[in-house]
Amino acid sequence: MESGTPLPGLIPPADPLAEALGYPAALLDTTLDQLRTLIVVRGTGSALQAARLLGREQSSVQKQLDTLNRTFRSLCGEALVGKRGRGKDFVFTPTGEAVVERARGMLADLMDDVQAGRRRLGATLTAGTTEFTLWLLARAWERLAGPFGERGVDFRLVHVRTRDFWSRLDEGQVDVLCGSVLAPAGERAAHGKYDVIEWRRGSPVLLTNLPEDVLPGPTAPVSALARLPLVVPVDGVIAGFFARWFGPAFRERLTVAAQIDDAQYGIALLRSRLARGCMLVTTTLARRVAGNSGLRVVELVHDLEPKLEMVSAVFARAGERERYAAHHPLNLLWEALREEIAETGYPSAR
């Protein structure tokens, strides 16, 4: 018999089945619940705190830790966790730290697979939205609440910030996204990587408390932003305009009167006169707050490249909807959003 040829009836050592059959019994007796407990103990530092979070008795948590310690002493010669003394946090051994990290990844991967299966079967659907597009999803939900409820669809809504926009969709954390992105004027948003229902395009405007001798109206060139005091957001689509016009280090090149996390706070700041300057906002927001607020709206003339637009749209992963039947929740939501957008009078999507 040639060297390396398996004996009749034996599984080749490199075969995945042989590997699965060769795991030690002690390792196989370790449960996912025990690993979760280990993760919670690592996060809280003690069996008492872990027990409170898990809704268990401290003795139950300690028993699981003792079991895990015995198991890994027998497997590799080192326990996972030990005590430092009364009132002090547990200390994790190198093996314990490695097992905690592995357990976190394994449980997360399993949960991802479960969610992917539920999504494929239409048991769950997750939609993400920014603050300013929540209304659209709410109107679409009015059409779907009844059918989804009858079918038991677990519909979830998450708030997505612009900085996490594409990662949430690409990583499968959401199935549909409603929000606004930057695009070159006249070009498709998202470069064809996603299915898109576009409902609005527009350029931002300046909302300001500056006197007209400092910032005349009714228009101003984009290049004028280089000499004006600005209220700028930490991140998001508006920050993206500044970055594309003046470079990633625009905060160092421009005069930043204030930096904000929220547009409403920026508006309140300008109204209070604690900050004097202007902020870039959407036309819709500017119309909502101008007038009685004492703030002026100044239209921007695009004299810098690239010429950009803010595109409000609904996005889904390209081709995913085609893999599902028409009655799948993803397709039902997509069509409900399309109908709502059509009723607003804005162009429907490609």
Short mmCIF file of C-alpha atoms in Angstrom, two decimals:
data_model
loop_
_atom_site.label_atom_id
_atom_site.label_comp_id
_atom_site.label_asym_id
_atom_site.label_seq_id
_atom_site.Cartn_x
_atom_site.Cartn_y
_atom_site.Cartn_z
CA MET A 1 0.00 0.00 0.00
CA GLU A 2 1.37 3.39 -0.97
CA SER A 3 2.40 5.80 1.76
CA GLY A 4 -0.37 8.26 2.58
CA THR A 5 -3.15 6.04 1.27
CA PRO A 6 -5.86 5.74 3.93
CA LEU A 7 -6.73 2.29 5.21
CA PRO A 8 -10.13 1.00 4.08
CA GLY A 9 -12.89 2.24 6.35
CA LEU A 10 -10.77 5.00 7.90
CA ILE A 11 -11.33 8.73 7.41
CA PRO A 12 -8.30 10.60 6.05
CA PRO A 13 -6.75 12.71 8.86
CA ALA A 14 -7.10 15.94 6.83
CA ASP A 15 -10.80 15.35 6.24
CA PRO A 16 -13.04 17.91 8.03
CA LEU A 17 -15.15 15.04 9.35
CA ALA A 18 -12.12 13.50 11.02
CA GLU A 19 -11.39 16.82 12.69
CA ALA A 20 -14.96 17.09 13.96
CA LEU A 21 -14.85 13.56 15.38
CA GLY A 22 -11.55 14.18 17.09
CA TYR A 23 -12.50 16.99 19.47
CA PRO A 24 -11.99 16.14 23.17
CA ALA A 25 -15.15 15.27 25.10
CA ALA A 26 -14.32 17.88 27.73
CA LEU A 27 -14.32 20.62 25.10
CA LEU A 28 -17.60 19.39 23.62
CA ASP A 29 -19.26 19.57 27.03
CA THR A 30 -18.58 23.34 27.13
CA THR A 31 -21.84 25.16 26.38
CA LEU A 32 -22.56 28.44 24.67
CA ASP A 33 -24.23 29.60 27.87
CA GLN A 34 -21.01 28.99 29.81
CA LEU A 35 -19.06 30.99 27.23
CA ARG A 36 -21.56 33.84 27.45
CA THR A 37 -21.18 33.86 31.21
CA LEU A 38 -17.40 34.03 30.80
CA ILE A 39 -17.78 37.04 28.49
CA VAL A 40 -20.06 38.84 30.98
CA VAL A 41 -17.69 38.11 33.88
CA ARG A 42 -14.82 39.50 31.83
CA GLY A 43 -16.86 42.65 31.16
CA THR A 44 -18.06 43.19 34.74
CA GLY A 45 -15.07 41.87 36.67
CA SER A 46 -16.99 39.76 39.19
CA ALA A 47 -19.41 36.86 39.51
CA LEU A 48 -21.78 39.04 41.54
CA GLN A 49 -22.07 41.75 38.89
CA ALA A 50 -22.34 39.18 36.13
CA ALA A 51 -25.10 37.37 38.01
CA ARG A 52 -27.08 40.62 38.31
CA LEU A 53 -26.86 41.24 34.56
CA LEU A 54 -27.71 37.63 33.73
CA GLY A 55 -30.58 37.46 36.21
CA ARG A 56 -29.04 34.53 38.10
CA GLU A 57 -27.69 33.63 41.49
CA GLN A 58 -24.02 34.35 42.10
CA SER A 59 -23.50 30.70 42.99
CA SER A 60 -24.75 29.66 39.53
CA VAL A 61 -22.25 31.94 37.81
CA GLN A 62 -19.43 30.74 40.06
CA LYS A 63 -20.33 27.13 39.32
CA GLN A 64 -20.00 27.76 35.59
CA LEU A 65 -16.63 29.42 36.09
CA ASP A 66 -15.42 26.48 38.18
CA THR A 67 -16.54 24.07 35.46
CA LEU A 68 -14.75 26.04 32.76
CA ASN A 69 -11.59 26.20 34.87
CA ARG A 70 -11.58 22.41 35.37
CA THR A 71 -12.20 21.85 31.67
CA PHE A 72 -9.34 24.01 30.48
CA ARG A 73 -6.94 22.80 33.15
CA SER A 74 -7.48 19.30 31.78
CA LEU A 75 -7.20 20.45 28.17
CA CYS A 76 -4.21 22.80 28.26
CA GLY A 77 -3.00 22.95 31.84
CA GLU A 78 -4.22 26.46 32.65
CA ALA A 79 -7.45 27.76 34.18
CA LEU A 80 -9.30 30.64 32.56
CA VAL A 81 -9.99 32.90 35.51
CA GLY A 82 -8.89 33.31 39.10
CA LYS A 83 -9.62 35.45 42.15
CA ARG A 84 -7.38 38.22 43.44
CA GLY A 85 -9.05 38.59 46.78
CA ARG A 86 -12.25 39.75 48.44
CA GLY A 87 -13.79 42.73 46.67
CA LYS A 88 -11.33 42.66 43.78
CA ASP A 89 -12.03 41.87 40.15
CA PHE A 90 -11.24 38.45 38.73
CA VAL A 91 -7.95 38.04 36.90
CA PHE A 92 -8.01 36.32 33.52
CA THR A 93 -5.12 34.15 32.39
CA PRO A 94 -3.74 34.42 28.85
CA THR A 95 -5.80 31.34 27.98
CA GLY A 96 -8.85 32.97 29.53
CA GLU A 97 -8.38 36.14 27.52
CA ALA A 98 -7.97 34.11 24.33
CA VAL A 99 -11.10 32.06 25.02
CA VAL A 100 -13.15 35.18 25.79
CA GLU A 101 -12.08 36.77 22.50
CA ARG A 102 -12.81 33.57 20.58
CA ALA A 103 -16.20 33.19 22.29
CA ARG A 104 -17.19 36.75 21.43
CA GLY A 105 -16.39 36.20 17.77
CA MET A 106 -18.05 32.80 17.62
CA LEU A 107 -21.31 33.95 19.24
CA ALA A 108 -21.38 37.06 17.04
CA ASP A 109 -20.83 34.96 13.90
CA LEU A 110 -23.55 32.52 14.92
CA MET A 111 -25.96 35.36 15.54
CA ASP A 112 -25.10 36.86 12.16
CA ASP A 113 -25.89 33.52 10.51
CA VAL A 114 -29.20 33.30 12.39
CA GLN A 115 -30.14 36.84 11.35
CA ALA A 116 -29.14 36.12 7.74
CA GLY A 117 -31.41 33.08 7.74
CA ARG A 118 -34.28 35.03 9.26
CA ARG A 119 -33.77 37.78 6.69
CA ARG A 120 -33.73 35.29 3.81
CA LEU A 121 -36.95 33.67 5.04
CA GLY A 122 -38.62 37.02 5.63
CA ALA A 123 -38.89 36.60 9.38
CA THR A 124 -37.02 39.81 10.15
CA LEU A 125 -36.36 43.11 8.41
CA THR A 126 -34.21 46.01 9.58
CA ALA A 127 -34.46 49.54 8.23
CA GLY A 128 -32.04 52.33 9.03
CA THR A 129 -32.85 56.02 8.84
CA THR A 130 -31.33 59.36 9.68
CA GLU A 131 -33.25 61.87 11.76
CA PHE A 132 -34.39 63.84 8.71
CA THR A 133 -35.72 60.87 6.73
CA LEU A 134 -37.63 59.20 9.54
CA TRP A 135 -40.91 60.66 8.27
CA LEU A 136 -40.67 58.72 5.00
CA LEU A 137 -40.23 55.39 6.72
CA ALA A 138 -43.05 56.21 9.11
CA ARG A 139 -45.43 56.82 6.21
CA ALA A 140 -44.40 53.61 4.47
CA TRP A 141 -44.91 51.71 7.73
CA GLU A 142 -48.55 52.78 7.80
CA ARG A 143 -49.04 50.67 4.66
CA LEU A 144 -47.21 47.65 6.07
CA ALA A 145 -48.06 47.47 9.78
CA GLY A 146 -51.09 45.27 9.16
CA PRO A 147 -49.53 42.76 6.71
CA PHE A 148 -46.28 42.53 8.68
CA GLY A 149 -48.19 42.00 11.91
CA GLU A 150 -50.28 39.21 10.40
CA ARG A 151 -47.16 37.44 9.13
CA GLY A 152 -45.23 37.97 12.36
CA VAL A 153 -42.43 39.89 10.67
CA ASP A 154 -39.95 41.26 13.21
CA PHE A 155 -39.53 44.79 11.83
CA ARG A 156 -36.70 46.77 13.40
CA LEU A 157 -35.85 50.42 13.02
CA VAL A 158 -32.39 51.79 13.82
CA HIS A 159 -31.00 55.31 13.85
CA VAL A 160 -28.04 55.52 11.49
CA ARG A 161 -25.60 58.39 11.52
CA THR A 162 -24.06 59.50 8.26
CA ARG A 163 -20.57 58.38 9.25
CA ASP A 164 -21.84 54.79 9.55
CA PHE A 165 -24.09 54.94 6.50
CA TRP A 166 -22.40 52.57 4.07
CA SER A 167 -20.83 50.25 6.63
CA ARG A 168 -24.24 49.49 8.17
CA LEU A 169 -25.56 48.47 4.75
CA ASP A 170 -22.45 46.66 3.51
CA GLU A 171 -22.10 44.61 6.70
CA GLY A 172 -25.73 43.52 6.64
CA GLN A 173 -26.72 45.39 9.79
CA VAL A 174 -29.64 46.94 7.93
CA ASP A 175 -31.58 45.85 4.84
CA VAL A 176 -32.76 49.29 3.73
CA LEU A 177 -31.33 52.75 4.39
CA CYS A 178 -33.12 56.08 4.14
CA GLY A 179 -30.85 59.10 4.18
CA SER A 180 -28.80 61.66 2.30
CA VAL A 181 -25.42 61.33 0.61
CA LEU A 182 -23.11 63.49 -1.47
CA ALA A 183 -22.95 63.06 -5.23
CA PRO A 184 -21.41 65.04 -8.09
CA ALA A 185 -24.05 67.29 -9.63
CA GLY A 186 -26.16 65.37 -12.13
CA GLU A 187 -24.55 61.99 -11.43
CA ARG A 188 -26.04 58.89 -9.84
CA ALA A 189 -25.62 58.48 -6.13
CA ALA A 190 -23.70 55.48 -4.77
CA HIS A 191 -21.91 54.68 -8.05
CA GLY A 192 -24.28 51.89 -9.04
CA LYS A 193 -23.24 49.73 -6.09
CA TYR A 194 -26.72 49.90 -4.56
CA ASP A 195 -30.33 49.83 -5.62
CA VAL A 196 -31.57 53.40 -5.25
CA ILE A 197 -34.89 55.19 -4.99
CA GLU A 198 -34.01 58.85 -5.28
CA TRP A 199 -36.53 61.48 -4.23
CA ARG A 200 -34.72 64.77 -3.83
CA ARG A 201 -31.57 66.56 -4.97
CA GLY A 202 -30.40 69.93 -3.88
CA SER A 203 -27.58 72.16 -2.76
CA PRO A 204 -27.16 73.41 0.80
CA VAL A 205 -27.63 77.05 1.75
CA LEU A 206 -26.15 79.28 4.40
CA LEU A 207 -28.07 80.13 7.54
CA THR A 208 -26.49 83.16 9.17
CA ASN A 209 -26.75 85.82 11.84
CA LEU A 210 -24.04 87.95 10.20
CA PRO A 211 -25.02 91.49 9.13
CA GLU A 212 -25.34 92.19 5.42
CA ASP A 213 -22.23 94.34 5.34
CA VAL A 214 -20.24 91.23 6.31
CA LEU A 215 -22.22 88.72 4.24
CA PRO A 216 -24.40 90.39 1.61
CA GLY A 217 -27.30 88.48 0.11
CA PRO A 218 -29.23 86.99 -1.42
CA THR A 219 -26.38 84.86 -2.83
CA ALA A 220 -22.73 84.21 -2.08
CA PRO A 221 -20.07 82.13 -3.86
CA VAL A 222 -18.86 78.91 -2.24
CA SER A 223 -15.35 80.38 -2.23
CA ALA A 224 -16.57 83.06 0.22
CA LEU A 225 -16.74 80.37 2.93
CA ALA A 226 -12.96 80.68 3.17
CA ARG A 227 -13.27 84.11 4.78
CA LEU A 228 -16.41 83.68 6.90
CA PRO A 229 -16.76 82.44 10.51
CA LEU A 230 -18.43 79.04 10.32
CA VAL A 231 -20.44 76.74 12.54
CA VAL A 232 -19.44 73.27 11.31
CA PRO A 233 -20.57 69.75 12.23
CA VAL A 234 -18.20 67.12 13.55
CA ASP A 235 -19.09 64.78 10.69
CA GLY A 236 -21.89 63.90 8.30
CA VAL A 237 -22.99 65.02 4.86
CA ILE A 238 -22.54 68.73 5.58
CA ALA A 239 -18.98 68.14 6.77
CA GLY A 240 -18.51 66.21 3.53
CA PHE A 241 -19.21 69.36 1.50
CA PHE A 242 -16.48 71.25 3.35
CA ALA A 243 -14.03 68.36 2.96
CA ARG A 244 -14.63 68.08 -0.78
CA TRP A 245 -14.35 71.83 -1.34
CA PHE A 246 -11.48 72.70 1.00
CA GLY A 247 -9.76 69.37 1.68
CA PRO A 248 -9.83 66.90 4.61
CA ALA A 249 -8.08 69.41 6.88
CA PHE A 250 -10.68 72.11 6.21
CA ARG A 251 -11.05 72.89 9.94
CA GLU A 252 -7.46 74.12 9.96
CA ARG A 253 -7.87 76.15 6.78
CA LEU A 254 -11.22 77.77 7.58
CA THR A 255 -12.39 79.98 10.44
CA VAL A 256 -14.41 77.70 12.73
CA ALA A 257 -16.51 79.73 15.14
CA ALA A 258 -18.07 76.62 16.68
CA GLN A 259 -18.15 72.89 16.15
CA ILE A 260 -21.43 71.04 16.69
CA ASP A 261 -22.80 67.51 16.90
CA ASP A 262 -26.37 68.45 16.02
CA ALA A 263 -27.89 70.88 13.50
CA GLN A 264 -30.58 72.04 15.93
CA TYR A 265 -27.91 72.99 18.46
CA GLY A 266 -26.10 74.97 15.78
CA ILE A 267 -29.29 76.85 14.94
CA ALA A 268 -29.88 77.61 18.63
CA LEU A 269 -26.29 78.81 18.89
CA LEU A 270 -26.76 81.27 16.02
CA ARG A 271 -30.09 82.48 17.41
CA SER A 272 -28.52 83.11 20.82
CA ARG A 273 -25.77 85.21 19.20
CA LEU A 274 -23.24 83.40 21.36
CA ALA A 275 -21.62 82.49 18.08
CA ARG A 276 -21.54 84.86 15.12
CA GLY A 277 -21.22 83.24 11.74
CA CYS A 278 -23.04 80.97 9.34
CA MET A 279 -23.74 77.29 8.96
CA LEU A 280 -24.40 75.10 5.96
CA VAL A 281 -27.86 73.49 6.11
CA THR A 282 -30.37 71.89 3.78
CA THR A 283 -32.86 74.14 2.03
CA THR A 284 -35.71 72.38 3.83
CA LEU A 285 -34.23 73.05 7.25
CA ALA A 286 -33.42 76.65 6.35
CA ARG A 287 -37.00 77.35 5.28
CA ARG A 288 -38.27 75.80 8.49
CA VAL A 289 -36.27 78.02 10.84
CA ALA A 290 -35.71 81.28 8.93
CA GLY A 291 -37.94 84.31 9.33
CA ASN A 292 -39.00 84.68 12.96
CA SER A 293 -35.69 83.23 14.08
CA GLY A 294 -33.81 86.38 13.14
CA LEU A 295 -31.56 84.37 10.84
CA ARG A 296 -31.06 84.98 7.12
CA VAL A 297 -30.81 82.44 4.32
CA VAL A 298 -28.11 83.01 1.70
CA GLU A 299 -28.06 80.88 -1.45
CA LEU A 300 -24.71 79.47 -2.55
CA VAL A 301 -23.30 79.90 -6.05
CA HIS A 302 -21.01 77.01 -6.94
CA ASP A 303 -17.77 78.57 -8.13
CA LEU A 304 -15.56 75.74 -6.78
CA GLU A 305 -15.04 72.22 -8.05
CA PRO A 306 -16.40 69.67 -7.62
CA LYS A 307 -19.99 70.82 -7.99
CA LEU A 308 -21.87 68.74 -5.45
CA GLU A 309 -25.44 67.90 -4.59
CA MET A 310 -27.07 66.35 -1.56
CA VAL A 311 -29.11 63.36 -2.69
CA SER A 312 -31.91 62.07 -0.45
CA ALA A 313 -32.71 58.48 -1.32
CA VAL A 314 -33.49 54.95 -0.24
CA PHE A 315 -30.71 52.40 -0.63
CA ALA A 316 -30.50 48.61 -0.62
CA ARG A 317 -27.71 46.19 -1.52
CA ALA A 318 -27.64 45.77 -5.29
CA GLY A 319 -29.31 42.60 -6.53
CA GLU A 320 -30.55 41.43 -3.15
CA ARG A 321 -34.19 42.18 -3.81
CA GLU A 322 -34.13 40.12 -7.01
CA ARG A 323 -33.23 37.03 -4.99
CA TYR A 324 -36.50 37.22 -3.09
CA ALA A 325 -40.13 36.76 -4.11
CA ALA A 326 -42.35 39.80 -4.59
CA HIS A 327 -44.09 39.15 -1.26
CA HIS A 328 -40.82 39.08 0.71
CA PRO A 329 -40.84 41.86 3.36
CA LEU A 330 -37.84 43.60 1.77
CA ASN A 331 -39.66 43.93 -1.55
CA LEU A 332 -42.89 44.99 0.15
CA LEU A 333 -41.07 47.75 2.05
CA TRP A 334 -39.21 48.83 -1.07
CA GLU A 335 -42.45 49.19 -3.03
CA ALA A 336 -44.16 51.02 -0.16
CA LEU A 337 -41.28 53.51 -0.06
CA ARG A 338 -41.41 53.90 -3.84
CA GLU A 339 -45.14 54.67 -3.68
CA GLU A 340 -44.65 57.22 -0.90
CA ILE A 341 -41.92 58.96 -2.86
CA ALA A 342 -44.07 58.99 -6.00
CA GLU A 343 -46.86 60.67 -4.05
CA THR A 344 -44.52 63.46 -2.94
CA GLY A 345 -44.06 64.46 -6.56
CA TYR A 346 -40.31 63.79 -6.65
CA PRO A 347 -38.84 61.56 -9.37
CA SER A 348 -38.98 57.86 -8.66
CA ALA A 349 -35.85 55.84 -8.67
CA ARG A 350 -33.84 53.85 -10.97
#
